Amino acid sequence: MTARPVVLLVDDEPEILVALSDLLEESFTILSTTSPAEALDILARRPDVDVIVSDQRMPEMGGDVMLARARAFCDAQAILLTGYADIGAVAAALNQGRISFYSHKPWDGDALRAMIVQAAHRHRLEGELHTERMLLHGLLRNLRSGLAFKDPQGRFIRINRQAAAFYGRDEAACLGQREEDLTDPAQLPALRAAEARMAAEGKDEDIVAFPTPGGGTVWREFTRARLDANPGAALGAAPGANPGSGSHSVLINRDITRQREMEARLRQAEKMQALGTMAGGIAHDFNNLLTAVMGSLELAADTGPPLDSRTARLLDNAMAAARRGADLTRRLLNFSRPRDLSLQPVDVNALLRNMRDLLMQAVTARRRDGAAPRMPFAIDVGGLAPDGTLPPARTDAGQLELALLNLCINAGDAMPDGGTIALSTRPIHIDGSHIDNPHTDTPHGDGPRIGDSAGGDLAPGPYVVVSVADQGTGMSPETLARIFEPFFTTKDVGRGTGLGLSMIYGFIRHVGGDVRVASTLGQGTRVDLYLPVQQDAATPAPPPPPEPPAPRGLLALVVDDEDAVRAVTAGFLRGMGHRTIEATGGEAALSRLSDMEPDIPDLVVMDVMMPRMGGEEAARRIRARYPGTPILFLTGYADNADLPDDALILRKPFTQAELSEYVARAIGS
């Protein structure tokens, strides 16, 4: 419910105050005083007064003087009452804006009441208008997006600094101008289409890409809407603007580049996760095939009379091809889920210094055409963080060396005429509010990039950043968006598998870090590896004792759903002097064990991934019924699934010698 207007009555005659109160008390909240000085005190305490009704001729202070003083801190409407023909004072007060109305004594009750109602309504409207203006100006000043209002002819009548900066001008230079007068000619067709849609539908939203001088892209979202209610005085008007007929409109111009980049990174991460899952599944099946192929070849070579040279060579060729397939599968698994990572505190600076000569040799030896580059290759380690300022990184030193070797070879390939590969390190801390841009100080910092800031995908905490930068050909945005995809390569046939960068990506992500890449065509590429800092460096574990020799004459239960893999595993074991029993899955293995009681096998060699009952569940049931039975797991996956931490796992494909080593470890444990 709207509060009643508040009226302050000021007159030195109490009878006049009583008469005015009787006239107005049904419609207004009444305050009254016979003293102009007290009236000023009341107004200072009561900012809610809407109307002041004051006598003009008072001995303490004239009404026009009192109202002039009140105007310094009070915006209430003023009505002056006079019983004399002091028209000069009334006219002066009207001209100076101190009063809105005046009335003679004696007054006409209905006319005076109507005058006060109108004054109170005007005061409320002015208050609302002041609030709207304050909100509008605050919005224009503080809104991070561009905001502008247009008159019905499309000319800017209000515009904030962000919107004006988009047109390369200040606010004053944009007022009175049409949007099409300030827009780049190349964008005019899109602008006219957007305005046509707004005219037809009353609103339009459009996303426009703008190229940057460095070859990148800035995305902006434009929202246009008709304002069917005429803003009137709340918006004011630009000099010379004629509102005319039609509707005003609002334009919101928002930079959504960061949002688009985050969406692209999310899509990339989802794609990489899907590719990793697919690669892991393919690699598992392929590992089973390779186990059967390599095992069969090895058994065939060891069975029967000695082979002639031609047959032996064919078997060697087949085995070599199978080993290459196993290596390719290992890379796929490392992309999917890097395995066997030995996470230890690593002095990255020392690792880079020790690798410098190796990297130089690898980059130089990479040139296969025999032609010397126009300038020699160089490995620059001058950008390493000062000694004592770089904490140890928590990573696998061997995998990190392979990643750096791969990156440097790629950098050398990108510089056919030679050049410098710069290696640098620096510590950095990521927290929830800090967004670090590692590329602002690079020569290609304005170019297209993947992940132009750190922190978005990294857990808060300290990191070591290892950077590899070249002066090579650089990459286009399209190429840059695909560099981590398995099998994607820009190199000639025979010069790359397309798995190097994907393996680096998988390795870095699985140690808890991330990869950032910046590149510009013709200016080079920079790769930043973010490695988590080792928080509690532990004493390295002592080397394991030498494995005992493999026993002979064991009874082994071989469990695998793949007939060919099971046959090879059993054949290897028999070739090592053991007896074997075979089962096609977990349920079949439990059934065979029940049939063998009270005798049980000396060893269970079991696949992990099997239908209906997998190796983990079957092993749990076997150990519950036959405690102490050694179990050796076989797997074609990279991870250990849900196996216990102390589980003994042999990766597929494997040789007879590798199986013999693991059998010895299983029996000796």
XYZ file of C-alpha atoms in Angstrom:
669
model
C 0.000 0.000 0.000
C 1.380 3.432 -1.005
C 2.148 5.714 1.966
C 0.202 8.946 2.216
C 2.039 12.101 1.098
C 3.640 14.102 3.915
C 2.834 17.831 4.088
C 4.660 20.362 6.306
C 2.568 23.421 7.263
C 4.428 26.591 8.316
C 2.545 29.694 9.570
C 3.128 32.026 12.499
C -0.630 32.025 13.308
C -1.772 28.812 15.074
C -5.345 29.315 13.863
C -4.183 29.106 10.259
C -2.349 25.838 10.991
C -5.527 24.378 12.563
C -7.595 25.371 9.572
C -5.122 23.916 7.080
C -4.812 20.674 9.106
C -8.610 20.252 9.124
C -8.627 20.714 5.351
C -5.852 18.214 4.561
C -5.677 15.579 7.295
C -7.969 13.071 5.553
C -5.589 12.733 2.558
C -2.169 13.656 3.923
C 0.168 13.084 6.860
C 0.450 16.499 8.462
C 3.459 18.128 10.170
C 3.125 21.727 11.385
C 5.053 24.511 13.103
C 4.740 28.235 13.712
C 8.518 28.782 13.408
C 10.377 28.883 10.070
C 13.613 27.945 11.900
C 11.919 24.901 13.414
C 10.548 24.070 9.965
C 14.126 23.883 8.637
C 15.035 21.516 11.493
C 12.033 19.314 10.679
C 13.016 19.194 7.008
C 16.571 18.228 7.941
C 15.228 15.315 10.005
C 12.394 14.265 7.684
C 13.542 13.634 4.090
C 10.108 12.129 3.346
C 8.309 15.482 3.254
C 6.598 15.835 -0.136
C 5.061 19.333 0.076
C 5.796 22.470 2.111
C 2.892 24.912 2.530
C 4.295 28.125 4.013
C 3.044 31.591 4.802
C 5.037 34.416 3.193
C 4.850 37.168 5.809
C 6.257 35.863 9.106
C 8.168 37.944 11.666
C 10.989 35.435 12.206
C 11.738 34.789 8.543
C 9.931 35.266 5.246
C 8.491 32.210 3.586
C 10.507 32.737 0.407
C 13.733 32.981 2.445
C 12.909 29.847 4.450
C 12.115 27.907 1.267
C 15.334 29.084 -0.374
C 17.333 27.767 2.580
C 15.394 24.500 2.580
C 16.150 23.976 -1.117
C 19.820 23.375 -0.197
C 18.976 20.008 1.410
C 15.334 19.304 0.620
C 13.610 18.604 -2.705
C 10.008 18.859 -1.463
C 7.547 20.854 -3.574
C 6.741 24.285 -2.103
C 3.480 26.265 -2.052
C 3.546 29.849 -0.813
C 0.531 31.418 0.931
C 0.229 35.209 1.130
C -2.412 37.526 2.510
C -0.813 40.635 1.052
C -0.231 41.902 -2.426
C 3.468 41.035 -2.171
C 3.506 39.784 -5.739
C 7.148 40.793 -6.251
C 8.450 38.354 -3.643
C 6.179 35.577 -4.945
C 7.282 36.179 -8.552
C 10.945 36.203 -7.541
C 10.474 32.915 -5.666
C 8.713 31.365 -8.673
C 11.419 32.519 -11.079
C 14.189 31.112 -8.872
C 12.496 27.717 -8.707
C 11.930 27.876 -4.993
C 8.152 27.363 -5.147
C 5.867 25.510 -7.521
C 2.543 27.205 -6.707
C 1.158 30.042 -4.622
C -2.271 30.894 -3.218
C -3.883 33.939 -1.635
C -5.440 34.080 1.763
C -8.197 33.306 2.292
C -7.908 30.262 0.075
C -10.388 28.196 -1.797
C -10.319 24.804 -0.039
C -10.888 22.617 -3.086
C -8.411 24.555 -5.178
C -5.725 24.463 -2.482
C -6.272 20.756 -1.856
C -5.997 20.033 -5.582
C -2.853 22.153 -5.741
C -1.253 20.161 -2.897
C -2.292 16.826 -4.454
C -0.665 17.867 -7.718
C 2.486 19.047 -5.935
C 2.771 15.765 -3.967
C 2.290 13.741 -7.166
C 4.938 15.803 -8.908
C 7.361 15.268 -6.029
C 6.855 11.513 -6.176
C 7.398 11.496 -9.949
C 10.543 13.580 -9.642
C 11.851 11.185 -6.999
C 11.199 8.190 -9.224
C 12.785 9.979 -12.169
C 15.845 10.840 -10.091
C 16.156 7.203 -9.018
C 15.861 6.009 -12.614
C 18.477 8.480 -13.756
C 20.808 7.451 -10.956
C 20.354 3.764 -11.803
C 20.849 4.397 -15.508
C 24.016 6.432 -15.007
C 25.344 3.851 -12.555
C 24.601 1.101 -15.049
C 26.267 2.984 -17.888
C 29.358 3.678 -15.809
C 29.834 0.277 -14.175
C 28.524 -2.274 -16.660
C 31.399 -4.272 -18.137
C 29.460 -4.770 -21.354
C 28.797 -2.061 -23.879
C 25.384 -0.407 -23.388
C 23.742 2.196 -25.608
C 20.277 3.632 -26.261
C 18.996 4.925 -29.590
C 16.204 7.272 -30.541
C 13.536 6.175 -33.067
C 15.805 7.353 -35.901
C 18.581 5.022 -34.700
C 20.861 7.738 -33.296
C 22.718 7.158 -30.037
C 21.271 9.214 -27.179
C 23.069 7.448 -24.338
C 26.193 5.304 -24.573
C 28.742 4.064 -22.047
C 32.505 4.028 -22.328
C 32.729 0.311 -23.197
C 30.313 0.630 -26.121
C 32.014 3.777 -27.420
C 35.453 2.146 -27.189
C 34.253 -0.603 -29.525
C 33.844 2.080 -32.210
C 37.209 3.645 -31.341
C 35.677 6.858 -29.956
C 34.658 8.449 -26.683
C 31.059 8.774 -25.522
C 30.571 12.371 -26.678
C 31.727 11.570 -30.214
C 29.151 8.776 -30.513
C 26.081 10.741 -29.375
C 23.849 11.706 -32.266
C 25.555 9.184 -34.582
C 23.939 6.115 -36.124
C 25.443 2.705 -35.537
C 26.010 2.174 -39.239
C 28.033 5.416 -39.383
C 30.473 4.018 -36.804
C 30.619 0.390 -38.001
C 33.335 -1.090 -40.186
C 32.009 -1.366 -43.765
C 32.739 -5.088 -43.813
C 30.252 -5.562 -40.962
C 27.435 -3.470 -42.467
C 25.541 -6.382 -44.104
C 25.406 -8.257 -40.792
C 24.347 -5.067 -38.974
C 21.516 -4.337 -41.404
C 20.297 -7.928 -41.181
C 20.272 -7.731 -37.373
C 18.347 -4.433 -37.413
C 15.832 -5.916 -39.837
C 15.255 -8.854 -37.496
C 14.810 -6.494 -34.560
C 12.321 -4.390 -36.534
C 10.334 -7.515 -37.371
C 10.511 -9.328 -34.034
C 11.241 -6.571 -31.514
C 14.492 -8.197 -30.400
C 17.585 -9.757 -31.943
C 20.653 -11.572 -30.605
C 23.670 -12.102 -32.815
C 27.243 -13.356 -32.293
C 29.876 -11.857 -34.561
C 33.544 -12.819 -34.989
C 36.095 -10.017 -35.439
C 39.662 -10.782 -36.572
C 42.537 -9.289 -34.579
C 45.794 -7.936 -36.043
C 47.706 -10.898 -34.595
C 45.612 -13.450 -36.470
C 43.278 -14.335 -33.617
C 39.546 -13.858 -33.248
C 37.447 -11.799 -30.858
C 33.816 -12.819 -30.411
C 31.147 -10.314 -29.456
C 27.483 -10.847 -28.675
C 25.061 -8.097 -29.755
C 21.601 -7.887 -28.190
C 19.147 -5.402 -29.698
C 15.649 -4.727 -28.369
C 12.884 -2.226 -29.018
C 11.730 -0.148 -26.061
C 8.036 0.251 -26.778
C 7.555 2.545 -23.785
C 9.023 5.977 -24.607
C 11.833 6.598 -22.092
C 11.204 10.332 -22.305
C 13.147 12.488 -19.956
C 14.742 9.500 -18.245
C 17.026 9.108 -21.219
C 17.360 12.691 -22.250
C 18.319 13.438 -25.817
C 21.456 13.994 -27.795
C 22.028 17.485 -29.148
C 19.798 18.025 -32.150
C 17.993 14.696 -31.728
C 14.326 14.616 -32.662
C 12.553 11.666 -31.050
C 9.796 11.706 -33.623
C 7.554 8.686 -33.895
C 8.400 5.034 -33.384
C 10.322 3.352 -30.565
C 13.586 3.843 -28.848
C 15.914 0.834 -28.722
C 18.720 -0.552 -26.597
C 21.976 -2.138 -27.773
C 24.095 -4.410 -25.550
C 27.546 -5.274 -26.848
C 29.329 -7.996 -24.871
C 32.781 -9.557 -25.350
C 32.292 -13.331 -25.112
C 35.740 -14.370 -26.354
C 36.699 -15.915 -23.005
C 33.407 -17.806 -22.867
C 33.848 -19.150 -26.403
C 37.392 -20.248 -25.636
C 36.269 -22.052 -22.485
C 33.489 -23.758 -24.448
C 36.010 -24.790 -27.106
C 38.355 -26.140 -24.434
C 35.483 -28.092 -22.867
C 34.571 -29.592 -26.227
C 38.248 -30.408 -26.814
C 38.533 -32.075 -23.406
C 35.376 -34.100 -24.015
C 36.654 -35.125 -27.435
C 40.022 -36.112 -26.008
C 38.319 -38.133 -23.276
C 36.160 -39.909 -25.849
C 39.187 -40.566 -28.033
C 41.110 -41.881 -25.037
C 38.296 -44.252 -24.103
C 38.052 -45.469 -27.675
C 41.839 -45.829 -27.945
C 41.954 -47.832 -24.722
C 39.288 -50.237 -25.951
C 40.965 -50.695 -29.327
C 44.360 -51.159 -27.701
C 42.978 -53.811 -25.326
C 41.573 -55.881 -28.175
C 44.685 -55.321 -30.260
C 46.890 -56.407 -27.370
C 45.019 -59.702 -27.195
C 45.615 -60.211 -30.910
C 49.292 -59.329 -30.577
C 49.676 -61.677 -27.630
C 48.323 -64.510 -29.750
C 50.446 -63.535 -32.769
C 53.721 -62.955 -30.936
C 53.239 -65.955 -28.680
C 52.398 -68.240 -31.579
C 55.431 -67.027 -33.514
C 57.688 -67.606 -30.534
C 56.255 -71.069 -29.881
C 56.509 -71.945 -33.572
C 60.168 -70.928 -33.640
C 60.927 -73.077 -30.592
C 58.965 -76.131 -31.763
C 60.215 -78.805 -34.081
C 63.488 -79.081 -36.026
C 65.689 -76.039 -36.720
C 64.229 -73.713 -39.358
C 65.885 -72.996 -42.643
C 67.241 -69.468 -43.111
C 64.371 -68.298 -45.307
C 61.691 -69.470 -42.881
C 63.617 -68.079 -39.923
C 63.889 -64.718 -41.665
C 60.152 -64.688 -42.358
C 59.419 -65.472 -38.715
C 61.807 -62.733 -37.607
C 60.083 -60.254 -39.930
C 56.676 -61.225 -38.572
C 57.916 -60.919 -34.985
C 59.464 -57.506 -35.711
C 56.178 -56.296 -37.226
C 54.277 -57.590 -34.208
C 56.665 -55.766 -31.891
C 56.084 -52.535 -33.832
C 52.381 -53.119 -33.418
C 52.924 -53.634 -29.699
C 54.833 -50.356 -29.539
C 52.015 -48.555 -31.353
C 49.488 -50.061 -28.959
C 51.607 -48.956 -26.007
C 51.466 -45.392 -27.310
C 47.721 -45.596 -27.655
C 47.452 -46.826 -24.072
C 49.748 -44.071 -22.839
C 47.418 -41.562 -24.470
C 44.387 -43.264 -22.958
C 45.749 -43.878 -19.469
C 49.501 -43.588 -18.937
C 50.692 -46.592 -16.983
C 53.566 -47.390 -14.687
C 54.219 -43.733 -13.850
C 56.898 -43.345 -11.215
C 56.001 -40.026 -9.620
C 59.018 -38.624 -7.811
C 60.396 -35.154 -7.004
C 62.318 -34.040 -10.095
C 64.776 -31.136 -10.385
C 63.550 -29.887 -13.759
C 66.436 -27.444 -14.258
C 69.012 -30.181 -13.721
C 67.090 -32.519 -16.031
C 67.072 -29.924 -18.821
C 70.770 -29.126 -18.447
C 71.661 -32.830 -18.533
C 69.495 -33.331 -21.647
C 70.871 -30.391 -23.624
C 73.460 -32.381 -25.583
C 71.018 -35.226 -26.211
C 68.387 -32.806 -27.484
C 70.917 -31.115 -29.743
C 71.957 -34.442 -31.253
C 68.357 -35.561 -31.727
C 67.313 -32.349 -33.478
C 70.377 -32.334 -35.731
C 70.089 -36.019 -36.619
C 66.431 -35.501 -37.542
C 67.355 -33.941 -40.877
C 67.019 -36.733 -43.413
C 67.521 -34.834 -46.641
C 71.246 -34.440 -45.938
C 71.141 -30.696 -46.622
C 72.563 -28.406 -43.980
C 70.207 -25.691 -42.737
C 70.987 -22.086 -43.559
C 71.726 -21.464 -39.895
C 72.757 -24.037 -37.260
C 70.387 -25.395 -34.651
C 70.850 -24.248 -31.067
C 69.329 -25.361 -27.757
C 69.081 -22.327 -25.471
C 68.681 -23.034 -21.746
C 69.265 -19.432 -20.685
C 65.619 -19.069 -19.670
C 65.813 -21.517 -16.779
C 64.691 -20.152 -13.433
C 67.581 -19.139 -11.132
C 68.916 -21.955 -8.982
C 67.106 -22.209 -5.679
C 63.901 -20.575 -6.959
C 62.361 -23.592 -8.701
C 60.778 -26.241 -6.453
C 60.935 -29.924 -7.451
C 58.122 -31.078 -9.746
C 56.096 -34.194 -9.019
C 56.416 -36.177 -12.229
C 57.976 -39.166 -13.943
C 61.486 -38.142 -15.012
C 61.664 -40.666 -17.831
C 58.306 -39.694 -19.297
C 59.193 -36.005 -18.976
C 62.455 -36.596 -20.865
C 60.536 -38.358 -23.656
C 58.024 -35.498 -23.783
C 60.769 -32.867 -24.038
C 62.611 -34.907 -26.660
C 59.426 -35.144 -28.714
C 58.734 -31.415 -28.402
C 62.279 -30.467 -29.418
C 62.183 -32.785 -32.438
C 58.883 -31.198 -33.475
C 60.430 -27.747 -33.002
C 63.383 -28.722 -35.186
C 61.037 -30.036 -37.894
C 59.242 -26.683 -37.815
C 62.539 -24.869 -38.555
C 63.834 -26.341 -41.840
C 66.335 -23.492 -42.134
C 67.654 -23.910 -38.597
C 67.160 -21.706 -35.581
C 67.040 -21.678 -31.794
C 64.894 -23.837 -29.548
C 64.483 -22.019 -26.240
C 63.913 -24.011 -23.046
C 62.733 -22.132 -19.975
C 61.244 -22.820 -16.554
C 59.428 -20.771 -13.964
C 57.404 -21.358 -10.793
C 53.788 -20.257 -10.660
C 50.918 -20.470 -8.176
C 47.334 -21.059 -9.286
C 44.446 -20.134 -7.034
C 40.718 -19.651 -7.511
C 40.950 -15.950 -8.309
C 44.276 -15.827 -10.190
C 44.317 -16.140 -13.962
C 47.847 -16.210 -15.279
C 48.539 -15.566 -18.951
C 51.835 -17.260 -19.810
C 51.888 -15.955 -23.377
C 51.766 -12.191 -22.987
C 55.556 -12.006 -23.032
C 56.029 -14.257 -26.060
C 56.588 -13.048 -29.626
C 53.453 -14.851 -30.664
C 51.281 -13.967 -27.708
C 48.568 -12.402 -29.873
C 48.188 -15.422 -32.115
C 45.748 -18.306 -31.904
C 46.320 -20.618 -29.006
C 44.943 -23.484 -27.031
C 44.405 -22.445 -23.437
C 45.549 -18.833 -23.330
C 45.488 -18.764 -19.564
C 46.370 -21.083 -16.779
C 44.083 -21.889 -13.951
C 40.917 -22.929 -15.781
C 41.656 -26.693 -15.664
C 44.268 -26.784 -12.906
C 43.682 -27.432 -9.243
C 44.809 -24.563 -6.981
C 48.406 -24.840 -5.860
C 52.032 -24.390 -6.950
C 53.277 -25.543 -10.355
C 56.486 -25.659 -12.354
C 56.087 -24.447 -15.947
C 58.455 -25.949 -18.527
C 58.381 -24.132 -21.884
C 59.682 -25.168 -25.308
C 59.615 -22.348 -27.899
C 60.777 -22.337 -31.512
C 61.136 -19.793 -34.319
C 59.500 -22.026 -36.882
C 56.601 -21.966 -39.286
C 53.891 -21.843 -36.638
C 50.380 -23.239 -37.013
C 47.018 -22.065 -38.269
C 44.063 -21.982 -35.848
C 42.618 -25.063 -37.555
C 45.830 -27.053 -37.077
C 46.298 -25.774 -33.531
C 42.843 -27.029 -32.567
C 43.744 -30.616 -33.551
C 47.354 -31.077 -32.455
C 46.522 -33.380 -29.524
C 44.311 -35.722 -31.535
C 45.763 -39.226 -31.969
C 47.101 -39.891 -35.489
C 46.744 -36.246 -36.544
C 49.991 -35.009 -38.118
C 51.098 -32.367 -40.591
C 54.362 -34.138 -41.354
C 55.161 -36.058 -44.508
C 54.476 -39.774 -44.703
C 57.069 -41.691 -42.704
C 58.062 -38.716 -40.530
C 55.516 -39.102 -37.752
C 52.748 -41.270 -36.340
C 50.619 -38.448 -34.968
C 50.848 -39.893 -31.442
C 53.711 -37.849 -29.984
C 51.727 -34.829 -28.804
C 48.746 -36.939 -27.780
C 51.054 -39.005 -25.556
C 52.458 -35.812 -24.029
C 48.933 -34.570 -23.393
C 47.928 -37.836 -21.728
C 51.077 -37.982 -19.611
C 50.874 -34.379 -18.375
C 47.164 -34.619 -17.569
C 47.667 -37.817 -15.602
C 50.375 -36.341 -13.376
C 47.941 -33.559 -12.468
C 49.194 -30.876 -14.862
C 48.111 -29.356 -18.144
C 49.446 -28.250 -21.535
C 49.183 -24.766 -23.058
C 50.135 -24.043 -26.666
C 50.485 -20.671 -28.419
C 51.349 -20.378 -32.108
C 51.285 -17.859 -34.926
C 51.898 -18.628 -38.569
C 55.411 -17.535 -39.527
C 56.414 -16.650 -35.960
C 56.781 -19.958 -34.175
C 55.207 -22.057 -31.465
C 55.500 -22.233 -27.712
C 54.420 -25.218 -25.600
C 54.053 -24.809 -21.834
C 53.927 -27.907 -19.628
C 52.388 -27.268 -16.189
C 53.730 -29.793 -13.663
C 52.507 -29.936 -10.046
C 55.076 -29.189 -7.368
C 56.166 -32.043 -5.112
C 54.787 -30.941 -1.751
C 56.433 -33.576 0.448
C 59.569 -34.949 -1.180
C 60.058 -38.455 0.158
C 63.226 -40.484 0.381
C 63.560 -42.631 -2.754
C 62.676 -46.268 -2.177
C 65.609 -48.694 -2.217
C 65.967 -50.780 -5.354
C 64.061 -54.091 -5.240
C 66.055 -57.252 -4.526
C 66.928 -59.461 -7.518
C 64.196 -61.859 -8.581
C 64.650 -65.534 -7.601
C 65.020 -68.032 -10.427
C 61.772 -69.347 -11.840
C 60.669 -72.653 -10.289
C 59.749 -75.606 -12.457
C 57.053 -78.259 -12.305
C 54.219 -76.026 -11.118
C 50.525 -76.642 -11.739
C 49.057 -73.419 -13.189
C 45.423 -72.545 -13.855
C 45.241 -70.302 -16.950
C 42.055 -68.181 -17.153
C 41.279 -66.104 -20.266
C 38.167 -65.657 -22.397
C 40.291 -65.335 -25.570
C 41.079 -68.844 -26.821
C 44.204 -67.779 -28.734
C 45.661 -65.840 -25.794
C 44.866 -68.675 -23.385
C 46.552 -71.173 -25.706
C 49.700 -69.048 -25.998
C 49.903 -68.471 -22.224
C 49.468 -72.172 -21.513
C 52.016 -73.017 -24.227
C 54.569 -70.660 -22.685
C 54.039 -72.225 -19.266
C 54.381 -75.752 -20.597
C 57.550 -74.709 -22.423
C 58.876 -73.541 -19.034
C 58.258 -77.029 -17.578
C 54.897 -76.409 -15.882
C 51.595 -78.241 -16.123
C 48.498 -76.233 -17.046
C 44.736 -76.308 -16.631
C 42.632 -73.901 -18.685
C 39.386 -72.047 -17.968
C 37.415 -69.730 -20.249
C 36.374 -67.196 -17.601
C 35.990 -66.397 -13.926
C 32.999 -68.637 -13.316
C 34.655 -71.516 -15.147
C 37.815 -71.019 -13.063
C 35.883 -71.333 -9.785
C 34.171 -74.463 -11.091
C 37.492 -76.058 -12.087
C 38.957 -75.296 -8.670
C 35.980 -76.928 -6.971
C 36.442 -80.053 -9.112
C 40.151 -80.204 -8.164
C 39.668 -80.140 -4.384
C 41.390 -80.959 -2.166
C 44.271 -80.308 -4.574
C 44.604 -76.730 -5.808
C 46.982 -75.257 -8.402
C 50.259 -73.651 -7.386
C 49.518 -70.545 -9.450
C 46.562 -68.832 -11.140
C 47.350 -66.825 -14.275
C 44.233 -64.798 -15.035
C 43.061 -62.125 -17.465
C 41.525 -59.010 -15.897
C 38.830 -58.039 -18.399
C 36.434 -60.947 -18.992
C 32.647 -61.080 -19.550
C 30.209 -61.992 -16.761
C 32.896 -62.341 -14.064
C 36.090 -60.338 -14.421
C 39.486 -61.141 -13.008
C 39.142 -58.852 -9.972
C 35.964 -60.556 -8.709
C 37.216 -64.049 -9.529
C 40.497 -63.382 -7.690
C 38.612 -62.097 -4.645
C 36.546 -65.281 -4.491
C 39.562 -67.516 -5.066
C 41.486 -65.849 -2.232
C 38.473 -66.138 0.073
C 38.243 -69.910 -0.541
C 41.947 -70.659 -1.035
C 44.009 -68.147 0.975
C 47.603 -67.793 -0.089
C 47.094 -68.922 -3.667
C 49.396 -66.794 -5.884
C 47.572 -64.936 -8.661
C 49.254 -63.326 -11.660
C 47.017 -60.907 -13.596
C 47.252 -60.359 -17.349
C 45.831 -57.195 -18.895
C 45.782 -55.369 -22.188
C 44.661 -52.092 -20.566
C 46.857 -49.314 -19.258
C 45.352 -48.962 -15.810
C 44.916 -51.502 -13.046
C 41.105 -51.284 -12.963
C 39.956 -52.105 -9.407
C 42.836 -54.439 -8.579
C 44.554 -54.205 -5.186
C 47.645 -52.024 -4.946
C 49.852 -55.074 -4.350
C 48.485 -57.013 -7.338
C 51.098 -58.522 -9.666
C 50.254 -57.484 -13.229
C 51.840 -58.495 -16.527
C 50.947 -56.334 -19.520
C 49.975 -57.824 -22.853
C 51.584 -58.614 -25.211
C 54.379 -60.460 -23.425
C 57.165 -62.879 -24.259
C 57.921 -66.234 -22.659
C 60.884 -64.684 -20.851
C 58.709 -61.936 -19.382
C 56.105 -64.486 -18.283
C 58.830 -66.592 -16.662
C 60.079 -63.554 -14.712
C 56.595 -62.747 -13.410
C 55.874 -66.373 -12.497
C 59.021 -66.340 -10.370
C 57.869 -63.114 -8.684
C 54.407 -64.553 -8.033
C 55.722 -67.738 -6.446
C 58.383 -65.901 -4.467
C 55.976 -63.320 -3.017
